[in-house]
Amino acid sequence: MRKTRMKRTLSLTLAVPLLALSLTACGGNNDSGTSSNSGTTNTTNSTNANSGNSNESAAPEQVTLSFLSAWNGGGGGFPQDQENNPVAQAVREKTGVTLKLESITTSEVEKLNTIFASDTVPDIVNAPYWSTTGGEGQVIKKAALEGQLLDLTPYLDKYPNVKKLMTQGVAKDFAEFDLNSPDLEGKQYVIPMQTPDGTPESIHNWNYGLYARGDILKALGVNAADIDTQDKLLDLLTKIKSGDFKDISGKPVIPSGTMHNGWDYSQFLSGWSDYNISDFRQEDGKLIHWTQSKDQEARLLYMRKLITDGLFDPEAFSNTDTTAKEKLATGKLAVFGAQSMIGDLQKTLYKTNPEMQYELLGPMKNKSGNIVTQVEKPGRSGFPVIFLSAKIKDPDAALRLIDYLNSDEGRLLAYWGIAGKTYNMADGKPQWIADVKKQFDDNPDVKRDEGLNYLSGSFMGAFSSEVTWPIPEDQKTQWEKLEASYSKRLPIQIIDKVSASYLVRDWPKYQEFRDETSSLNFDEEFRKACYAKSDDEALEILHGIQEKFKAAGVEEMAQYVAEKAASRDDIGW
């Protein structure tokens, strides 16, 4: 899912670096119809009696359930006919469930706060769950503790495919401290989605980076691979600004920008990143919290230069998903930072103006001189989750649906559609029917409207379509080959360590620190500083938020973590 990764990637530099890793994504759904991560096929089949699907002669009771994809832009993969597309019809026949789909184009945290405050929680919700100490995860955990989420624990033995999702592909430290937080007293309220099976091949590569319009690079005589440092990037953007380049409507391009809400402006600051999996950094022989890094000044001043020199979209931090995609579709952004966005571009700009196809810059180099790429642990830390409303009238129907979709039969249906209509089995593996594949390749919206995007993105965990059903090279589309070429240049880095961030939870003053910093938003202050009247004023804003963290005890906290980590050899920063 494209969206699922947005929040996580921002957190590499601006919050807890859990790379991830994104999103969905990128969130609820993606245009390519692939879930973010992994698994195996030796799971319980859809005919499991506990799931209520073994008795073919007994039709399941018909139930309509409301479903919210709580991801900004998460409805992009929803079919036009939500209830009667072929996949939805087959799901209804097997499980008795009809879904009423809803998505958002606003803040995920705001939407979650709204549904909990108004006590209007849909039956099923898919939402970000990066950590229970902040953001969406904290909101969800609070709602669980207040009784607004259904405790799933009594149901898990009845639904083995759902039970498997609770552990497979989940990082051990995240499972202990977040998914099964001691505060939850042994109860389980959320179901992990888009989790891998622990193998490198099963971890979805989101291909985050900087992408530049190929025709502009060609006109400037620039090799995309040569742009791998902050100085070279600045030089490129300066040349673009003075180059009189146009979008498809003949209007001046914006030298650089992002997708909605600044996602992901950290790609423009990647020269100060590193391979981190925690909130803590080692600087000058000392352990510090990321908010106190000396790199924050350099990052801020660089970002300010991009903005004040007219090299960065002034609307980047306020763009809606729709506006950002319009800029992308018209080639308005000469360079953008995010995922490759092929799912959108192949339907728009790459159709109308193929000469403008974006190229991956670099990869960029981080502060250690290594390429900037996706960092993961063997299991995923933070992911989309599904939770059920405590008021749901038929929880068994919802769990029956999730259990079925995570069976062998259910996954085939969600990814491939109807046997004999969209695919046939050959040597034990599904293959698209030739004329159907051509329709899907020519127009991805056809595949979407067959119902082949939304379930795989929102309801799948511990599974990878790429691992289970690898596409032969000669059957890949040009876009699949292009995405694969990015992944080859951006290999995932796996760090098999326990995040140092978890050590702080034993700190006696941890709750006090959280209370004092709950209203502090470093990223918000950083963005405000980017638009200050002068560098001095910008640095004053930056130092102001840093001092507030210091006053709350962030330095003492870092010292505590350093002392705890000294007695262990499995801690990663």
XYZ file of C-alpha atoms in Angstrom:
573
model
C 0.000 0.000 0.000
C 1.408 3.228 -1.024
C 0.075 5.201 1.862
C 1.085 2.871 4.632
C 4.610 4.005 4.674
C 4.183 7.759 4.797
C 4.112 8.219 8.588
C 6.878 5.734 9.144
C 9.244 7.327 6.743
C 8.778 10.734 8.260
C 9.618 9.107 11.575
C 13.067 8.096 10.386
C 14.189 11.657 10.968
C 11.342 13.296 12.781
C 10.050 10.625 15.155
C 10.702 7.022 16.057
C 12.749 5.525 13.204
C 11.182 2.124 12.788
C 12.084 1.357 9.179
C 10.479 0.529 8.040
C 8.918 1.631 6.576
C 5.925 2.298 4.825
C 2.040 2.228 4.340
C 0.880 2.207 3.319
C 2.576 2.488 2.908
C 1.522 3.143 2.549
C -2.682 2.573 4.734
C -5.703 0.941 3.404
C -5.065 0.236 -0.221
C -2.607 0.556 -3.055
C -2.996 0.868 -6.755
C -0.764 -2.050 -7.564
C -2.811 -4.463 -5.516
C 0.155 -5.763 -3.527
C 0.245 -5.947 0.222
C 3.341 -4.700 1.877
C 4.683 -7.886 3.270
C 4.953 -11.471 3.320
C 4.341 -14.918 4.410
C 3.974 -18.527 3.543
C 1.200 -20.609 2.080
C 1.098 -23.414 4.597
C -1.719 -21.799 6.542
C -5.167 -23.024 7.371
C -7.341 -23.204 4.279
C -10.601 -21.361 3.812
C -12.495 -24.569 4.488
C -11.476 -24.518 8.145
C -14.498 -25.525 10.154
C -13.751 -22.973 12.857
C -14.118 -20.238 10.278
C -17.579 -21.394 9.390
C -16.699 -22.229 5.796
C -16.530 -26.007 5.826
C -20.203 -26.697 5.291
C -20.685 -25.876 1.625
C -24.412 -26.695 1.787
C -25.129 -24.116 4.477
C -25.074 -20.530 3.243
C -23.568 -18.158 5.815
C -25.818 -15.599 7.432
C -25.806 -12.344 5.459
C -24.359 -9.384 7.337
C -23.449 -5.848 6.283
C -20.482 -4.317 8.097
C -19.081 -0.806 7.945
C -15.380 -0.515 7.146
C -13.173 2.561 7.500
C -9.794 2.897 5.852
C -8.327 5.505 8.202
C -5.558 6.520 5.816
C -5.334 9.794 3.950
C -6.092 8.745 0.357
C -6.712 5.162 1.435
C -9.757 4.823 -0.799
C -7.710 4.978 -3.982
C -7.997 1.230 -4.465
C -11.721 0.981 -3.755
C -13.734 -0.389 -6.711
C -16.430 1.808 -8.192
C -19.073 -0.782 -7.357
C -18.214 -1.630 -3.786
C -20.818 -4.316 -3.215
C -21.262 -6.103 -6.520
C -17.823 -6.288 -8.090
C -16.872 -9.931 -8.771
C -14.574 -10.277 -5.774
C -17.080 -8.728 -3.353
C -19.761 -11.093 -4.636
C -17.517 -14.102 -4.072
C -16.578 -12.891 -0.591
C -20.256 -12.471 0.267
C -20.993 -15.996 -0.965
C -18.197 -17.474 1.148
C -18.519 -15.404 4.327
C -21.926 -13.745 4.197
C -20.287 -10.343 4.642
C -20.965 -7.208 2.616
C -18.668 -4.267 3.330
C -19.724 -0.630 3.294
C -16.455 1.122 2.496
C -15.351 4.540 3.742
C -11.998 6.315 3.449
C -10.542 9.689 4.410
C -8.563 12.491 2.785
C -7.602 14.188 6.030
C -5.388 13.525 9.052
C -5.447 9.969 10.352
C -5.052 11.107 13.970
C -7.880 13.623 13.608
C -10.217 11.020 12.136
C -9.468 8.504 14.880
C -9.966 11.129 17.577
C -13.267 12.090 15.951
C -14.748 8.606 15.802
C -13.696 7.851 19.375
C -14.864 11.187 20.785
C -18.233 10.906 19.035
C -18.521 7.186 19.820
C -19.178 6.425 16.141
C -16.575 3.731 15.566
C -17.277 1.729 12.370
C -17.515 -2.044 12.704
C -14.047 -2.578 11.200
C -11.237 -0.013 11.003
C -7.823 -0.225 9.327
C -5.443 2.416 10.710
C -1.745 3.188 11.327
C -0.170 1.661 14.417
C 3.475 2.711 14.495
C 3.815 2.980 18.277
C 1.576 3.135 21.331
C 3.490 6.076 22.793
C 2.436 8.609 20.174
C 0.370 9.339 17.080
C -2.359 7.019 15.848
C -1.185 4.069 17.942
C -1.481 6.031 21.160
C -5.015 7.108 20.226
C -6.004 3.523 19.433
C -4.492 2.150 22.644
C -6.312 4.784 24.719
C -9.598 3.847 23.057
C -8.941 0.182 23.794
C -8.294 0.902 27.463
C -11.513 2.946 27.578
C -13.558 0.043 26.253
C -14.248 1.293 22.728
C -12.448 -1.573 20.973
C -13.456 -5.214 21.034
C -11.169 -7.529 22.994
C -10.262 -10.171 20.429
C -8.619 -12.594 22.844
C -11.662 -14.866 23.401
C -12.107 -15.313 19.632
C -8.592 -16.166 18.481
C -8.677 -19.939 18.936
C -11.823 -20.019 16.821
C -10.109 -18.198 13.933
C -6.631 -19.700 13.426
C -5.707 -17.527 10.454
C -6.420 -14.418 12.516
C -4.502 -15.844 15.455
C -1.476 -16.396 13.235
C -1.465 -12.710 12.283
C -0.861 -11.779 15.922
C 2.692 -13.135 15.863
C 3.964 -13.898 12.387
C 6.192 -11.185 10.988
C 5.938 -8.976 14.093
C 9.220 -7.758 15.599
C 9.757 -9.311 19.019
C 10.336 -6.031 20.822
C 7.323 -4.374 19.215
C 5.169 -7.377 20.120
C 6.259 -7.207 23.754
C 6.037 -3.482 24.360
C 3.389 -2.234 21.913
C 1.197 -4.943 20.444
C 0.983 -6.724 23.808
C 1.673 -3.754 26.057
C 1.533 -4.625 29.765
C -1.119 -1.926 30.085
C -3.472 -4.125 28.042
C -3.336 -6.837 30.727
C -3.084 -9.712 28.270
C -5.945 -8.579 26.059
C -5.473 -8.163 22.316
C -7.341 -5.437 20.483
C -5.611 -5.009 17.128
C -4.719 -7.361 14.271
C -1.424 -6.674 12.466
C -1.660 -6.204 8.711
C 1.051 -6.164 6.009
C 3.520 -8.115 8.124
C 6.381 -10.179 6.644
C 7.385 -13.697 7.571
C 10.835 -12.613 8.698
C 12.753 -13.354 5.516
C 14.354 -10.534 3.535
C 12.455 -11.617 0.422
C 9.127 -11.139 2.176
C 9.724 -7.537 3.232
C 8.151 -5.145 0.789
C 10.538 -2.547 -0.595
C 8.822 0.841 -0.713
C 11.547 2.428 -2.856
C 11.579 5.749 -1.061
C 13.833 8.354 -2.608
C 14.041 11.411 -4.838
C 12.676 11.154 -8.365
C 13.415 13.650 -11.159
C 11.742 14.130 -14.528
C 13.843 12.327 -17.103
C 13.379 14.872 -19.866
C 14.694 17.638 -17.611
C 17.736 15.600 -16.615
C 18.398 14.911 -20.287
C 18.116 18.588 -21.208
C 20.584 19.486 -18.464
C 22.962 16.679 -19.379
C 22.680 15.234 -15.865
C 23.047 11.552 -15.006
C 20.469 10.695 -12.321
C 22.876 8.329 -10.542
C 25.394 11.157 -10.055
C 23.042 13.177 -7.830
C 23.813 11.527 -4.495
C 24.696 14.319 -2.040
C 22.957 17.374 -0.616
C 25.285 19.747 -2.513
C 24.671 18.004 -5.839
C 20.930 18.052 -5.218
C 21.003 21.777 -4.478
C 22.979 22.396 -7.656
C 20.490 20.364 -9.706
C 17.465 22.224 -8.306
C 19.162 25.568 -8.967
C 19.748 24.596 -12.601
C 16.150 23.457 -12.930
C 14.856 26.781 -11.608
C 16.812 28.749 -14.195
C 16.099 26.289 -17.007
C 12.644 27.526 -18.034
C 11.120 24.040 -17.871
C 7.358 23.571 -18.238
C 4.684 21.131 -17.153
C 2.329 19.494 -19.678
C 0.156 22.620 -19.827
C 3.096 24.877 -20.618
C 3.296 26.425 -17.157
C 6.593 26.704 -15.218
C 7.566 23.679 -13.185
C 8.179 23.726 -9.458
C 11.795 22.606 -8.959
C 10.899 20.185 -6.163
C 8.104 19.107 -3.853
C 6.328 16.253 -2.134
C 3.025 14.457 -2.022
C 0.311 15.489 0.447
C 1.122 17.117 3.798
C 4.833 17.223 3.100
C 5.138 13.485 2.525
C 8.037 12.869 2.319
C 10.186 15.992 2.695
C 12.729 14.049 4.765
C 13.976 12.607 1.453
C 15.428 16.055 0.718
C 17.319 15.907 4.021
C 18.598 12.353 3.790
C 22.251 13.422 3.954
C 21.790 13.732 7.725
C 20.114 10.350 8.162
C 21.636 7.010 9.116
C 20.652 3.377 9.609
C 18.639 3.918 12.802
C 15.919 1.846 14.466
C 15.391 3.929 17.606
C 14.889 7.436 18.982
C 18.507 7.661 20.045
C 21.737 8.653 18.288
C 25.401 8.387 19.147
C 27.090 11.752 18.670
C 30.541 12.797 19.878
C 30.831 9.709 22.073
C 27.530 10.392 23.794
C 24.020 8.993 23.451
C 21.405 11.632 22.672
C 17.735 11.761 21.789
C 17.085 12.571 18.131
C 15.517 15.924 19.004
C 18.863 17.083 20.389
C 21.003 16.125 17.392
C 23.324 18.842 16.117
C 22.199 17.768 12.653
C 18.841 19.466 13.232
C 20.378 22.891 12.617
C 21.966 21.813 9.335
C 18.730 20.148 8.215
C 16.719 23.252 9.012
C 19.037 25.668 7.245
C 19.185 23.451 4.162
C 15.403 23.178 4.006
C 15.096 26.937 4.451
C 17.477 27.513 1.564
C 15.361 25.328 -0.707
C 12.261 27.281 0.262
C 13.680 30.829 0.262
C 15.489 30.263 -3.058
C 12.251 29.119 -4.703
C 13.494 25.555 -5.124
C 10.760 23.823 -3.121
C 6.966 23.869 -3.412
C 5.709 26.430 -0.853
C 2.431 24.489 -0.667
C 4.092 21.115 -0.029
C 3.172 20.978 3.654
C -0.454 21.935 3.022
C -1.186 20.023 -0.186
C -4.122 17.655 -0.067
C -3.770 14.213 -1.585
C -5.801 15.354 -4.595
C -3.754 18.502 -5.180
C -0.443 16.689 -4.828
C -1.457 14.013 -7.306
C -2.615 16.663 -9.764
C 0.837 18.225 -9.639
C 2.374 14.824 -10.176
C 0.065 13.957 -13.068
C 0.955 17.154 -14.933
C 4.700 16.951 -14.400
C 4.513 20.106 -12.290
C 7.157 18.806 -9.897
C 10.564 18.512 -11.508
C 11.758 16.486 -8.507
C 9.636 14.869 -5.823
C 10.444 12.986 -2.628
C 8.325 9.943 -1.749
C 7.792 6.465 -3.127
C 8.037 6.034 -6.906
C 4.284 6.690 -7.316
C 4.203 4.439 -10.389
C 0.684 3.305 -9.526
C -0.579 6.837 -10.168
C 1.885 7.949 -12.824
C 1.298 5.012 -15.157
C -2.332 6.096 -15.441
C -1.578 9.789 -15.968
C 1.722 11.441 -16.883
C 3.369 8.323 -18.268
C 0.433 7.886 -20.638
C 0.218 11.456 -21.865
C 3.902 12.380 -21.747
C 6.119 9.285 -21.508
C 9.205 11.402 -22.184
C 8.702 12.946 -18.735
C 9.112 9.627 -16.910
C 10.777 10.203 -13.546
C 14.169 8.710 -12.742
C 15.491 7.732 -9.319
C 18.272 10.083 -8.230
C 21.387 8.625 -6.635
C 20.643 6.754 -4.412
C 21.484 9.560 -2.027
C 24.244 9.080 0.551
C 23.587 9.299 4.275
C 25.912 10.819 6.896
C 27.909 7.584 7.073
C 28.445 7.526 3.318
C 26.057 4.606 2.784
C 23.106 4.743 0.433
C 19.850 6.017 1.880
C 17.539 3.040 1.850
C 14.904 1.166 3.808
C 15.977 -0.134 7.222
C 14.104 -3.051 8.754
C 14.259 -5.554 11.559
C 13.527 -9.225 10.733
C 9.982 -8.636 11.917
C 8.091 -5.452 11.336
C 7.896 -2.761 14.016
C 4.768 -0.756 13.414
C 2.237 -1.560 10.729
C -1.365 -1.032 9.708
C -3.795 -2.781 12.032
C -7.425 -3.776 12.006
C -9.564 -3.272 15.076
C -13.255 -3.886 15.695
C -15.714 -1.617 17.446
C -16.753 -2.776 20.904
C -20.313 -2.157 19.704
C -20.110 -4.387 16.639
C -23.241 -6.530 16.579
C -21.673 -9.527 14.882
C -17.957 -9.805 15.659
C -17.908 -13.365 14.351
C -18.889 -12.115 10.901
C -15.966 -9.669 10.842
C -13.503 -12.264 12.095
C -14.905 -14.867 9.705
C -14.189 -12.437 6.863
C -10.617 -11.702 8.006
C -9.930 -15.374 8.663
C -11.175 -16.355 5.214
C -9.214 -13.659 3.409
C -6.032 -14.868 5.116
C -6.565 -18.452 3.994
C -5.085 -19.948 0.820
C -8.414 -19.650 -0.979
C -9.143 -16.166 0.319
C -5.772 -14.794 -0.731
C -6.198 -16.202 -4.220
C -9.559 -14.492 -4.470
C -8.296 -11.146 -3.136
C -5.257 -11.021 -5.420
C -6.329 -12.947 -8.503
C -10.105 -12.799 -8.625
C -12.262 -15.574 -10.035
C -10.698 -18.814 -11.269
C -11.462 -19.324 -14.950
C -12.553 -15.711 -15.354
C -9.441 -13.701 -14.511
C -6.867 -16.452 -13.910
C -6.121 -20.154 -14.324
C -3.855 -22.418 -12.309
C -0.699 -23.729 -14.035
C 1.801 -25.930 -12.198
C 0.174 -25.029 -8.927
C 0.441 -21.276 -9.462
C -2.115 -18.745 -10.716
C -1.585 -17.076 -14.075
C -3.609 -14.271 -15.583
C -5.742 -15.129 -18.573
C -3.978 -13.390 -21.447
C -6.694 -10.998 -22.599
C -7.570 -10.147 -18.984
C -3.932 -9.359 -18.203
C -3.793 -7.054 -21.223
C -6.846 -5.173 -19.976
C -5.320 -4.799 -16.513
C -1.964 -3.704 -17.919
C -3.549 -1.195 -20.285
C -5.829 0.281 -17.648
C -5.162 -0.445 -13.957
C -8.598 0.932 -13.097
C -10.139 -2.133 -14.721
C -8.285 -4.338 -12.255
C -9.347 -2.063 -9.400
C -12.998 -2.245 -10.380
C -12.864 -6.040 -10.547
C -12.175 -5.773 -6.804
C -8.518 -6.753 -7.000
C -6.920 -3.957 -4.988
C -8.810 -3.158 -1.832
C -8.883 -6.428 0.108
C -5.242 -7.336 -0.351
C -4.177 -3.953 0.982
C -6.489 -3.710 3.957
C -7.070 -7.250 5.220
C -3.852 -9.211 4.624
C -1.023 -10.000 7.006
C 1.907 -12.413 7.241
C 1.931 -12.806 3.505
C 3.781 -11.684 0.397
C 2.286 -12.101 -3.028
C 5.717 -11.508 -4.542
C 7.194 -14.460 -2.611
C 4.259 -16.813 -3.030
C 3.526 -15.967 -6.650
C 6.670 -14.476 -8.185
C 5.999 -13.002 -11.594
C 8.203 -14.511 -14.334
C 10.389 -11.837 -15.897
C 8.788 -12.278 -19.308
C 5.346 -11.658 -17.825
C 6.150 -8.465 -15.947
C 4.765 -5.181 -17.190
C 7.112 -2.341 -17.970
C 6.015 -0.743 -14.701
C 6.735 -3.848 -12.640
C 10.161 -4.020 -14.239
C 10.721 -0.347 -13.496
C 9.738 -0.766 -9.835
C 12.024 -3.789 -9.581
C 14.896 -1.733 -10.985
C 14.443 0.766 -8.154
C 14.413 -2.019 -5.554
C 17.645 -3.404 -6.963
C 19.325 -0.045 -6.418
C 17.754 0.377 -2.972
C 18.357 -2.965 -1.207
C 16.789 -3.248 2.232
C 19.161 -3.104 5.192
C 18.203 -5.461 8.022
C 19.298 -4.751 11.588
C 18.622 -7.675 13.907
C 18.659 -5.713 17.151
C 16.278 -4.592 19.870
C 15.413 -0.925 19.503
C 16.957 1.205 22.234
C 13.662 3.072 22.433
C 12.145 0.214 24.420
C 14.714 0.512 27.209
C 13.341 3.886 28.246
C 10.022 2.405 29.301
C 11.622 1.211 32.548
C 12.871 4.709 33.345
C 11.194 5.814 36.600
C 10.399 9.230 35.141
C 9.111 7.887 31.816
C 5.439 8.667 32.422
C 6.301 12.113 33.756
C 8.377 12.779 30.641
C 5.555 11.629 28.384
C 3.063 13.847 30.179
C 5.327 16.878 29.859
C 6.056 16.266 26.174
C 2.594 15.104 25.066
C 1.755 18.562 23.775
C 5.137 19.116 22.115
C 5.311 18.610 18.365
C 8.868 18.790 17.099
C 7.920 18.343 13.455
C 5.343 21.110 13.620
C 7.899 23.509 15.104
C 10.503 22.433 12.553
C 8.107 23.175 9.698
C 7.244 26.539 11.260
C 10.949 27.343 11.456
C 11.325 26.528 7.765
C 9.163 29.569 6.976
C 10.545 31.980 9.553
C 11.545 35.476 8.419
C 15.256 34.875 8.987
C 17.720 32.126 9.780
C 18.207 33.578 13.249
C 14.474 33.454 13.921
C 14.312 29.911 12.512
C 17.111 28.725 14.780
C 15.398 30.387 17.726
C 12.269 28.343 17.022
C 14.331 25.162 16.687
C 16.282 25.798 19.868
C 13.027 26.642 21.639
C 11.487 23.230 21.023
C 14.790 21.527 21.859
C 14.932 23.369 25.174
C 11.412 22.261 26.023
C 12.463 18.641 25.554
C 15.517 19.302 27.713
C 13.347 20.817 30.431
C 11.213 17.680 30.359
C 14.298 15.545 31.046
C 15.322 14.262 27.624
C 19.036 14.335 28.495
C 18.523 12.370 31.691
C 16.408 9.905 29.710
C 19.186 9.386 27.155
C 21.706 8.815 29.955
C 19.411 6.180 31.481
C 19.106 4.372 28.130
C 22.875 4.467 27.655
C 23.409 2.857 31.063
C 20.829 0.157 30.375
C 22.243 -0.556 26.918
C 25.781 -0.916 28.283
C 24.859 -4.197 29.936
C 23.466 -5.723 26.723
C 24.872 -6.617 23.319
C 21.581 -6.766 21.404
C 20.614 -3.091 21.406
C 20.391 -1.085 18.200
C 20.228 2.651 17.783
